[in-house]
Short mmCIF file of N, CA and C in Angstrom, two decimals:
data_model
loop_
_atom_site.label_atom_id
_atom_site.label_comp_id
_atom_site.label_asym_id
_atom_site.label_seq_id
_atom_site.Cartn_x
_atom_site.Cartn_y
_atom_site.Cartn_z
N MET A 130 118.57 106.78 151.91
CA MET A 130 118.37 107.65 150.78
C MET A 130 119.67 107.76 150.00
N ARG A 131 119.58 107.80 148.71
CA ARG A 131 120.77 107.87 147.88
C ARG A 131 121.18 109.33 147.68
N SER A 132 122.45 109.50 147.43
CA SER A 132 122.92 110.86 147.16
C SER A 132 122.60 111.22 145.73
N PRO A 133 122.51 112.50 145.38
CA PRO A 133 122.14 112.92 144.03
C PRO A 133 123.14 112.47 142.98
N ARG A 134 124.35 112.13 143.34
CA ARG A 134 125.37 111.74 142.36
C ARG A 134 125.38 110.24 142.11
N GLN A 135 124.72 109.45 142.91
CA GLN A 135 124.71 108.00 142.69
C GLN A 135 123.70 107.65 141.60
N PRO A 136 124.14 106.87 140.61
CA PRO A 136 123.19 106.46 139.56
C PRO A 136 122.22 105.41 140.10
N LEU A 137 121.05 105.42 139.55
CA LEU A 137 120.07 104.39 139.89
C LEU A 137 120.48 103.09 139.20
N THR A 138 120.35 102.02 139.88
CA THR A 138 120.65 100.71 139.30
C THR A 138 119.36 99.91 139.28
N TRP A 139 119.03 99.42 138.11
CA TRP A 139 117.83 98.62 137.95
C TRP A 139 118.24 97.23 137.50
N LEU A 140 117.60 96.27 138.05
CA LEU A 140 117.80 94.90 137.61
C LEU A 140 116.51 94.46 136.94
N LEU A 141 116.59 94.24 135.64
CA LEU A 141 115.41 93.85 134.88
C LEU A 141 115.59 92.41 134.45
N VAL A 142 114.71 91.56 134.91
CA VAL A 142 114.76 90.15 134.56
C VAL A 142 113.46 89.81 133.86
N LEU A 143 113.59 89.36 132.63
CA LEU A 143 112.42 88.90 131.89
C LEU A 143 112.58 87.43 131.60
N VAL A 144 111.53 86.72 131.72
CA VAL A 144 111.51 85.31 131.36
C VAL A 144 110.42 85.11 130.34
N SER A 145 110.49 84.03 129.66
CA SER A 145 109.45 83.73 128.70
C SER A 145 108.30 83.02 129.42
N ILE A 146 107.12 83.59 129.34
CA ILE A 146 105.94 83.02 129.99
C ILE A 146 104.88 82.80 128.92
N THR A 147 104.41 81.58 128.82
CA THR A 147 103.37 81.25 127.85
C THR A 147 102.24 80.52 128.55
N ILE A 148 101.01 80.91 128.25
CA ILE A 148 99.84 80.23 128.80
C ILE A 148 98.99 79.70 127.66
N LEU A 149 98.20 78.69 127.95
CA LEU A 149 97.27 78.14 126.98
C LEU A 149 95.89 78.64 127.33
N LEU A 150 95.27 79.38 126.42
CA LEU A 150 93.98 80.01 126.66
C LEU A 150 93.02 79.66 125.53
N ASN A 151 91.98 78.91 125.84
CA ASN A 151 90.99 78.51 124.84
C ASN A 151 91.62 77.86 123.60
N GLY A 152 92.59 76.99 123.82
CA GLY A 152 93.19 76.26 122.71
C GLY A 152 94.27 77.00 121.96
N ALA A 153 94.56 78.25 122.31
CA ALA A 153 95.61 79.01 121.65
C ALA A 153 96.66 79.41 122.67
N SER A 154 97.92 79.35 122.27
CA SER A 154 98.96 79.75 123.20
C SER A 154 99.15 81.25 123.11
N VAL A 155 99.36 81.86 124.25
CA VAL A 155 99.57 83.30 124.33
C VAL A 155 100.85 83.53 125.12
N ALA A 156 101.83 84.16 124.50
CA ALA A 156 103.08 84.45 125.20
C ALA A 156 102.94 85.80 125.89
N LEU A 157 103.32 85.85 127.16
CA LEU A 157 103.19 87.08 127.93
C LEU A 157 104.47 87.90 127.95
N ALA A 158 105.62 87.27 127.90
CA ALA A 158 106.88 88.01 127.94
C ALA A 158 107.99 87.19 127.31
N SER A 159 108.97 87.89 126.78
CA SER A 159 110.14 87.23 126.21
C SER A 159 111.33 88.16 126.36
N ASN A 160 112.53 87.59 126.51
CA ASN A 160 113.68 88.43 126.75
C ASN A 160 114.83 88.23 125.78
N ASP A 161 114.68 87.43 124.77
CA ASP A 161 115.82 87.08 123.95
C ASP A 161 115.80 87.66 122.54
N GLY A 162 115.01 88.67 122.27
CA GLY A 162 114.96 89.27 120.94
C GLY A 162 114.16 88.47 119.94
N ILE A 163 113.65 87.34 120.35
CA ILE A 163 112.82 86.50 119.48
C ILE A 163 111.41 87.09 119.45
N ILE A 164 110.81 87.12 118.28
CA ILE A 164 109.45 87.65 118.14
C ILE A 164 108.46 86.61 118.65
N VAL A 165 107.59 87.02 119.54
CA VAL A 165 106.59 86.14 120.13
C VAL A 165 105.54 85.80 119.07
N THR A 166 105.11 84.54 119.04
CA THR A 166 104.09 84.11 118.09
C THR A 166 102.85 83.61 118.80
N ARG A 167 101.76 83.59 118.05
CA ARG A 167 100.50 83.03 118.52
C ARG A 167 99.97 82.11 117.44
N LEU A 168 99.58 80.90 117.85
CA LEU A 168 99.06 79.90 116.91
C LEU A 168 97.64 79.56 117.30
N THR A 169 96.73 79.57 116.34
CA THR A 169 95.36 79.12 116.57
C THR A 169 95.08 77.96 115.63
N LEU A 170 94.21 77.05 116.06
CA LEU A 170 93.90 75.86 115.29
C LEU A 170 92.40 75.74 115.17
N SER A 171 91.92 75.54 113.95
CA SER A 171 90.48 75.35 113.75
C SER A 171 90.24 74.10 112.92
N ALA A 172 89.12 73.45 113.23
CA ALA A 172 88.69 72.23 112.55
C ALA A 172 87.21 72.05 112.86
N PRO A 173 86.49 71.29 112.04
CA PRO A 173 85.09 71.02 112.37
C PRO A 173 85.00 70.31 113.72
N SER A 174 83.97 70.59 114.48
CA SER A 174 83.83 69.96 115.79
C SER A 174 83.36 68.52 115.69
N GLN A 175 82.76 68.15 114.55
CA GLN A 175 82.20 66.81 114.38
C GLN A 175 82.42 66.34 112.95
N VAL A 176 82.90 65.09 112.80
CA VAL A 176 83.11 64.50 111.47
C VAL A 176 82.69 63.04 111.50
N ALA A 177 82.45 62.49 110.32
CA ALA A 177 82.12 61.07 110.20
C ALA A 177 83.41 60.26 110.14
N PHE A 178 83.35 59.05 110.65
CA PHE A 178 84.49 58.14 110.66
C PHE A 178 85.06 57.99 109.26
N GLU A 179 86.37 58.06 109.11
CA GLU A 179 87.11 57.94 107.86
C GLU A 179 86.81 59.05 106.84
N SER A 180 86.18 60.13 107.28
CA SER A 180 85.98 61.28 106.38
C SER A 180 87.15 62.24 106.54
N PRO A 181 87.64 62.78 105.43
CA PRO A 181 88.74 63.74 105.55
C PRO A 181 88.27 65.02 106.25
N VAL A 182 89.14 65.56 107.08
CA VAL A 182 88.84 66.80 107.78
C VAL A 182 90.01 67.75 107.54
N MET A 183 89.70 69.03 107.31
CA MET A 183 90.74 70.01 107.08
C MET A 183 91.12 70.67 108.40
N LEU A 184 92.40 70.58 108.75
CA LEU A 184 92.94 71.25 109.93
C LEU A 184 93.60 72.54 109.45
N GLU A 185 93.23 73.66 110.07
CA GLU A 185 93.78 74.95 109.66
C GLU A 185 94.43 75.64 110.85
N ALA A 186 95.74 75.83 110.76
CA ALA A 186 96.49 76.52 111.80
C ALA A 186 96.84 77.91 111.27
N ARG A 187 96.68 78.92 112.13
CA ARG A 187 97.01 80.30 111.75
C ARG A 187 98.11 80.79 112.67
N LEU A 188 99.24 81.17 112.08
CA LEU A 188 100.40 81.62 112.85
C LEU A 188 100.58 83.12 112.66
N GLN A 189 100.64 83.83 113.80
CA GLN A 189 100.80 85.29 113.78
C GLN A 189 101.86 85.71 114.77
N ASP A 190 102.42 86.90 114.54
CA ASP A 190 103.36 87.44 115.52
C ASP A 190 102.58 88.14 116.62
N GLU A 191 103.28 88.77 117.56
CA GLU A 191 102.64 89.34 118.74
C GLU A 191 101.70 90.50 118.45
N VAL A 192 101.81 91.11 117.27
CA VAL A 192 100.89 92.21 116.93
C VAL A 192 99.87 91.80 115.87
N GLY A 193 99.83 90.52 115.53
CA GLY A 193 98.82 90.02 114.61
C GLY A 193 99.24 89.92 113.17
N ARG A 194 100.49 90.19 112.86
CA ARG A 194 100.97 90.03 111.48
C ARG A 194 101.17 88.55 111.18
N PRO A 195 100.79 88.09 109.98
CA PRO A 195 100.96 86.67 109.64
C PRO A 195 102.43 86.29 109.52
N VAL A 196 102.73 85.06 109.90
CA VAL A 196 104.08 84.51 109.77
C VAL A 196 104.03 83.45 108.67
N GLY A 197 104.63 83.75 107.54
CA GLY A 197 104.63 82.84 106.40
C GLY A 197 105.89 81.99 106.34
N LYS A 198 105.84 80.96 105.52
CA LYS A 198 106.96 80.03 105.29
C LYS A 198 107.47 79.39 106.57
N ALA A 199 106.55 79.07 107.46
CA ALA A 199 106.90 78.43 108.73
C ALA A 199 106.30 77.03 108.76
N THR A 200 107.03 76.07 109.30
CA THR A 200 106.55 74.69 109.38
C THR A 200 105.71 74.52 110.64
N VAL A 201 104.48 74.06 110.45
CA VAL A 201 103.57 73.76 111.56
C VAL A 201 103.37 72.24 111.56
N GLN A 202 103.61 71.63 112.71
CA GLN A 202 103.45 70.18 112.84
C GLN A 202 102.15 69.88 113.58
N PHE A 203 101.50 68.79 113.18
CA PHE A 203 100.23 68.38 113.77
C PHE A 203 100.41 67.04 114.47
N TYR A 204 99.81 66.91 115.65
CA TYR A 204 99.93 65.71 116.48
C TYR A 204 98.56 65.28 116.98
N SER A 205 98.46 63.99 117.33
CA SER A 205 97.28 63.45 117.98
C SER A 205 97.73 62.41 119.00
N PRO A 206 97.08 62.34 120.15
CA PRO A 206 97.47 61.32 121.14
C PRO A 206 97.27 59.92 120.58
N ALA A 207 98.17 59.02 120.95
CA ALA A 207 98.09 57.64 120.47
C ALA A 207 98.62 56.71 121.55
N SER A 208 98.11 55.48 121.54
CA SER A 208 98.61 54.42 122.42
C SER A 208 99.32 53.40 121.55
N PHE A 209 100.42 52.88 122.05
CA PHE A 209 101.23 51.95 121.29
C PHE A 209 101.16 50.56 121.90
N LEU A 210 101.60 49.54 121.15
CA LEU A 210 101.52 48.16 121.59
C LEU A 210 102.26 47.90 122.90
N SER A 211 103.29 48.65 123.16
CA SER A 211 104.08 48.46 124.37
C SER A 211 103.34 48.96 125.61
N GLY A 212 102.20 49.58 125.42
CA GLY A 212 101.44 50.12 126.54
C GLY A 212 101.74 51.58 126.81
N SER A 213 102.73 52.12 126.12
CA SER A 213 103.04 53.53 126.30
C SER A 213 102.12 54.38 125.42
N SER A 214 102.02 55.63 125.76
CA SER A 214 101.19 56.53 124.97
C SER A 214 101.87 57.89 124.90
N GLY A 215 101.45 58.68 123.95
CA GLY A 215 102.02 60.00 123.77
C GLY A 215 101.46 60.63 122.52
N LEU A 216 102.06 61.73 122.11
CA LEU A 216 101.61 62.41 120.91
C LEU A 216 102.30 61.79 119.69
N MET A 217 101.51 61.48 118.68
CA MET A 217 102.02 60.93 117.43
C MET A 217 101.89 62.00 116.35
N ARG A 218 102.97 62.24 115.64
CA ARG A 218 102.91 63.23 114.56
C ARG A 218 102.07 62.69 113.42
N ILE A 219 101.06 63.47 113.01
CA ILE A 219 100.17 63.03 111.93
C ILE A 219 100.43 63.79 110.63
N GLY A 220 101.29 64.79 110.68
CA GLY A 220 101.63 65.52 109.47
C GLY A 220 102.19 66.89 109.76
N GLU A 221 102.50 67.60 108.69
CA GLU A 221 102.98 68.97 108.81
C GLU A 221 102.59 69.75 107.57
N ALA A 222 102.60 71.07 107.70
CA ALA A 222 102.28 71.96 106.59
C ALA A 222 103.09 73.24 106.74
N ILE A 223 103.31 73.92 105.64
CA ILE A 223 104.03 75.19 105.62
C ILE A 223 103.01 76.32 105.53
N SER A 224 103.18 77.33 106.37
CA SER A 224 102.23 78.45 106.35
C SER A 224 102.44 79.30 105.09
N ASN A 225 101.32 79.82 104.56
CA ASN A 225 101.38 80.68 103.38
C ASN A 225 101.60 82.14 103.82
N GLU A 226 101.49 83.07 102.88
CA GLU A 226 101.74 84.49 103.20
C GLU A 226 100.72 85.07 104.18
N GLN A 227 99.57 84.42 104.34
CA GLN A 227 98.58 84.84 105.34
C GLN A 227 98.82 84.16 106.68
N GLY A 228 99.88 83.34 106.78
CA GLY A 228 100.20 82.65 108.02
C GLY A 228 99.37 81.40 108.25
N ILE A 229 98.70 80.90 107.20
CA ILE A 229 97.80 79.75 107.33
C ILE A 229 98.48 78.48 106.82
N ALA A 230 98.48 77.45 107.65
CA ALA A 230 98.99 76.13 107.28
C ALA A 230 97.81 75.16 107.32
N VAL A 231 97.59 74.44 106.24
CA VAL A 231 96.43 73.56 106.11
C VAL A 231 96.88 72.12 105.90
N MET A 232 96.21 71.20 106.59
CA MET A 232 96.50 69.78 106.42
C MET A 232 95.20 69.00 106.44
N ASP A 233 95.05 68.04 105.53
CA ASP A 233 93.90 67.13 105.54
C ASP A 233 94.24 65.94 106.42
N TYR A 234 93.28 65.52 107.24
CA TYR A 234 93.49 64.43 108.19
C TYR A 234 92.29 63.49 108.11
N VAL A 235 92.57 62.18 108.15
CA VAL A 235 91.52 61.17 108.19
C VAL A 235 91.73 60.35 109.45
N SER A 236 90.74 60.35 110.33
CA SER A 236 90.85 59.60 111.58
C SER A 236 90.54 58.13 111.36
N ARG A 237 91.33 57.27 111.97
CA ARG A 237 91.13 55.82 111.90
C ARG A 237 90.55 55.28 113.20
N ARG A 238 90.03 56.18 114.04
CA ARG A 238 89.37 55.77 115.27
C ARG A 238 88.21 56.72 115.54
N SER A 239 87.26 56.24 116.32
CA SER A 239 86.08 57.07 116.61
C SER A 239 86.16 57.61 118.03
N GLY A 240 85.26 58.54 118.32
CA GLY A 240 85.24 59.17 119.63
C GLY A 240 85.87 60.55 119.57
N GLN A 241 86.08 61.14 120.75
CA GLN A 241 86.67 62.47 120.82
C GLN A 241 88.19 62.38 120.65
N ILE A 242 88.71 63.14 119.71
CA ILE A 242 90.13 63.12 119.39
C ILE A 242 90.69 64.53 119.55
N GLU A 243 91.79 64.63 120.25
CA GLU A 243 92.47 65.92 120.38
C GLU A 243 93.51 66.04 119.28
N ILE A 244 93.57 67.22 118.67
CA ILE A 244 94.57 67.54 117.66
C ILE A 244 95.39 68.70 118.20
N VAL A 245 96.70 68.58 118.11
CA VAL A 245 97.61 69.62 118.57
C VAL A 245 98.42 70.13 117.38
N ALA A 246 98.51 71.45 117.24
CA ALA A 246 99.37 72.06 116.23
C ALA A 246 100.52 72.74 116.96
N GLU A 247 101.71 72.65 116.38
CA GLU A 247 102.87 73.24 117.04
C GLU A 247 103.80 73.89 116.02
N PHE A 248 104.18 75.11 116.33
CA PHE A 248 105.26 75.78 115.61
C PHE A 248 106.44 75.76 116.56
N GLN A 249 107.55 75.14 116.17
CA GLN A 249 108.67 74.95 117.08
C GLN A 249 109.57 76.18 117.19
N GLY A 250 109.29 77.20 116.41
CA GLY A 250 110.10 78.40 116.45
C GLY A 250 111.31 78.26 115.54
N ASP A 251 111.99 79.38 115.34
CA ASP A 251 113.22 79.39 114.54
C ASP A 251 114.10 80.52 115.06
N SER A 252 115.06 80.93 114.27
CA SER A 252 116.00 81.95 114.74
C SER A 252 115.36 83.32 114.90
N ARG A 253 114.20 83.53 114.31
CA ARG A 253 113.51 84.83 114.39
C ARG A 253 112.26 84.81 115.26
N TYR A 254 111.51 83.70 115.21
CA TYR A 254 110.22 83.61 115.89
C TYR A 254 110.24 82.56 117.00
N GLY A 255 109.53 82.86 118.08
CA GLY A 255 109.42 81.93 119.19
C GLY A 255 108.38 80.85 118.93
N PRO A 256 108.41 79.77 119.70
CA PRO A 256 107.48 78.65 119.50
C PRO A 256 106.08 78.98 120.03
N SER A 257 105.11 78.25 119.52
CA SER A 257 103.73 78.35 120.03
C SER A 257 102.98 77.07 119.69
N GLN A 258 101.91 76.83 120.45
CA GLN A 258 101.07 75.63 120.28
C GLN A 258 99.61 76.01 120.36
N ALA A 259 98.79 75.16 119.78
CA ALA A 259 97.34 75.29 119.90
C ALA A 259 96.73 73.89 119.84
N ALA A 260 95.53 73.74 120.37
CA ALA A 260 94.87 72.43 120.37
C ALA A 260 93.37 72.61 120.14
N THR A 261 92.77 71.56 119.60
CA THR A 261 91.32 71.52 119.43
C THR A 261 90.86 70.08 119.55
N ARG A 262 89.58 69.87 119.68
CA ARG A 262 89.01 68.52 119.77
C ARG A 262 88.01 68.31 118.64
N ILE A 263 88.02 67.08 118.13
CA ILE A 263 87.10 66.68 117.06
C ILE A 263 86.35 65.44 117.53
N MET A 264 85.04 65.43 117.37
CA MET A 264 84.23 64.24 117.67
C MET A 264 84.06 63.46 116.38
N VAL A 265 84.62 62.24 116.35
CA VAL A 265 84.52 61.37 115.18
C VAL A 265 83.44 60.35 115.45
N GLU A 266 82.39 60.38 114.63
CA GLU A 266 81.23 59.51 114.85
C GLU A 266 81.19 58.37 113.86
N GLY A 267 80.70 57.22 114.35
CA GLY A 267 80.57 56.03 113.51
C GLY A 267 81.82 55.19 113.58
N SER A 268 81.73 54.01 113.00
CA SER A 268 82.89 53.13 112.94
C SER A 268 82.57 51.96 112.02
N HIS A 269 83.57 51.30 111.58
CA HIS A 269 83.46 50.03 110.88
C HIS A 269 84.83 49.39 110.89
N GLN A 270 84.87 48.12 110.59
CA GLN A 270 86.12 47.40 110.62
C GLN A 270 87.02 47.89 109.50
N LEU A 271 88.25 48.24 109.84
CA LEU A 271 89.16 48.78 108.83
C LEU A 271 89.81 47.71 107.98
N TYR A 272 90.00 46.52 108.54
CA TYR A 272 90.68 45.44 107.81
C TYR A 272 89.82 44.19 107.83
N GLU A 273 89.82 43.48 106.71
CA GLU A 273 89.07 42.24 106.62
C GLU A 273 90.02 41.10 106.30
N ALA A 274 89.91 40.04 107.08
CA ALA A 274 90.74 38.86 106.83
C ALA A 274 90.09 38.02 105.75
N GLU A 275 90.92 37.40 104.92
CA GLU A 275 90.43 36.51 103.88
C GLU A 275 90.95 35.12 104.14
N ALA A 276 90.09 34.15 104.03
CA ALA A 276 90.50 32.75 104.19
C ALA A 276 90.93 32.21 102.83
N GLY A 277 91.82 31.25 102.85
CA GLY A 277 92.23 30.61 101.61
C GLY A 277 93.67 30.90 101.27
N LEU A 278 94.06 30.38 100.16
CA LEU A 278 95.43 30.50 99.69
C LEU A 278 95.41 31.07 98.29
N ARG A 279 96.19 32.06 98.05
CA ARG A 279 96.29 32.65 96.71
C ARG A 279 97.61 32.28 96.09
N VAL A 280 97.55 31.76 94.90
CA VAL A 280 98.76 31.39 94.18
C VAL A 280 98.88 32.35 93.00
N PRO A 281 100.01 33.05 92.93
CA PRO A 281 100.16 34.01 91.82
C PRO A 281 100.13 33.30 90.46
N PHE A 282 99.60 33.98 89.49
CA PHE A 282 99.56 33.54 88.10
C PHE A 282 98.66 32.33 87.85
N ILE A 283 97.78 32.00 88.76
CA ILE A 283 96.85 30.89 88.52
C ILE A 283 95.44 31.43 88.53
#
């Protein structure tokens, strides 16, 4: 038991904990004075091959206020000729005063495609991510080879 004159000593340790819940990141704790953010991503669940689709990311702080003038980057998984694969950046957009960043995307492949939106954070706001899936239906050959020789100016 402590004496009445001894001060209580508390050790408070906070770490940043973020979970991904239904495609939106949710930060549970932060200790560095940075404002926690939440990013949600919406897009149509189904689109036709080579049809433009609007990706809409909504960035908010921990109490639901919009975060404007923030860069949101969009990614999609890709495989490269070397056999490696990873996320390929497909574009970026700046959030407006409602915290909404919009980007038009045209898929060059069919099937189920995952789209990831990411806010990398800045000196005031912490990072957050969100993901969604789009089913791209249909296909056709994107490039056509031509036989023959073309001579300019003839």
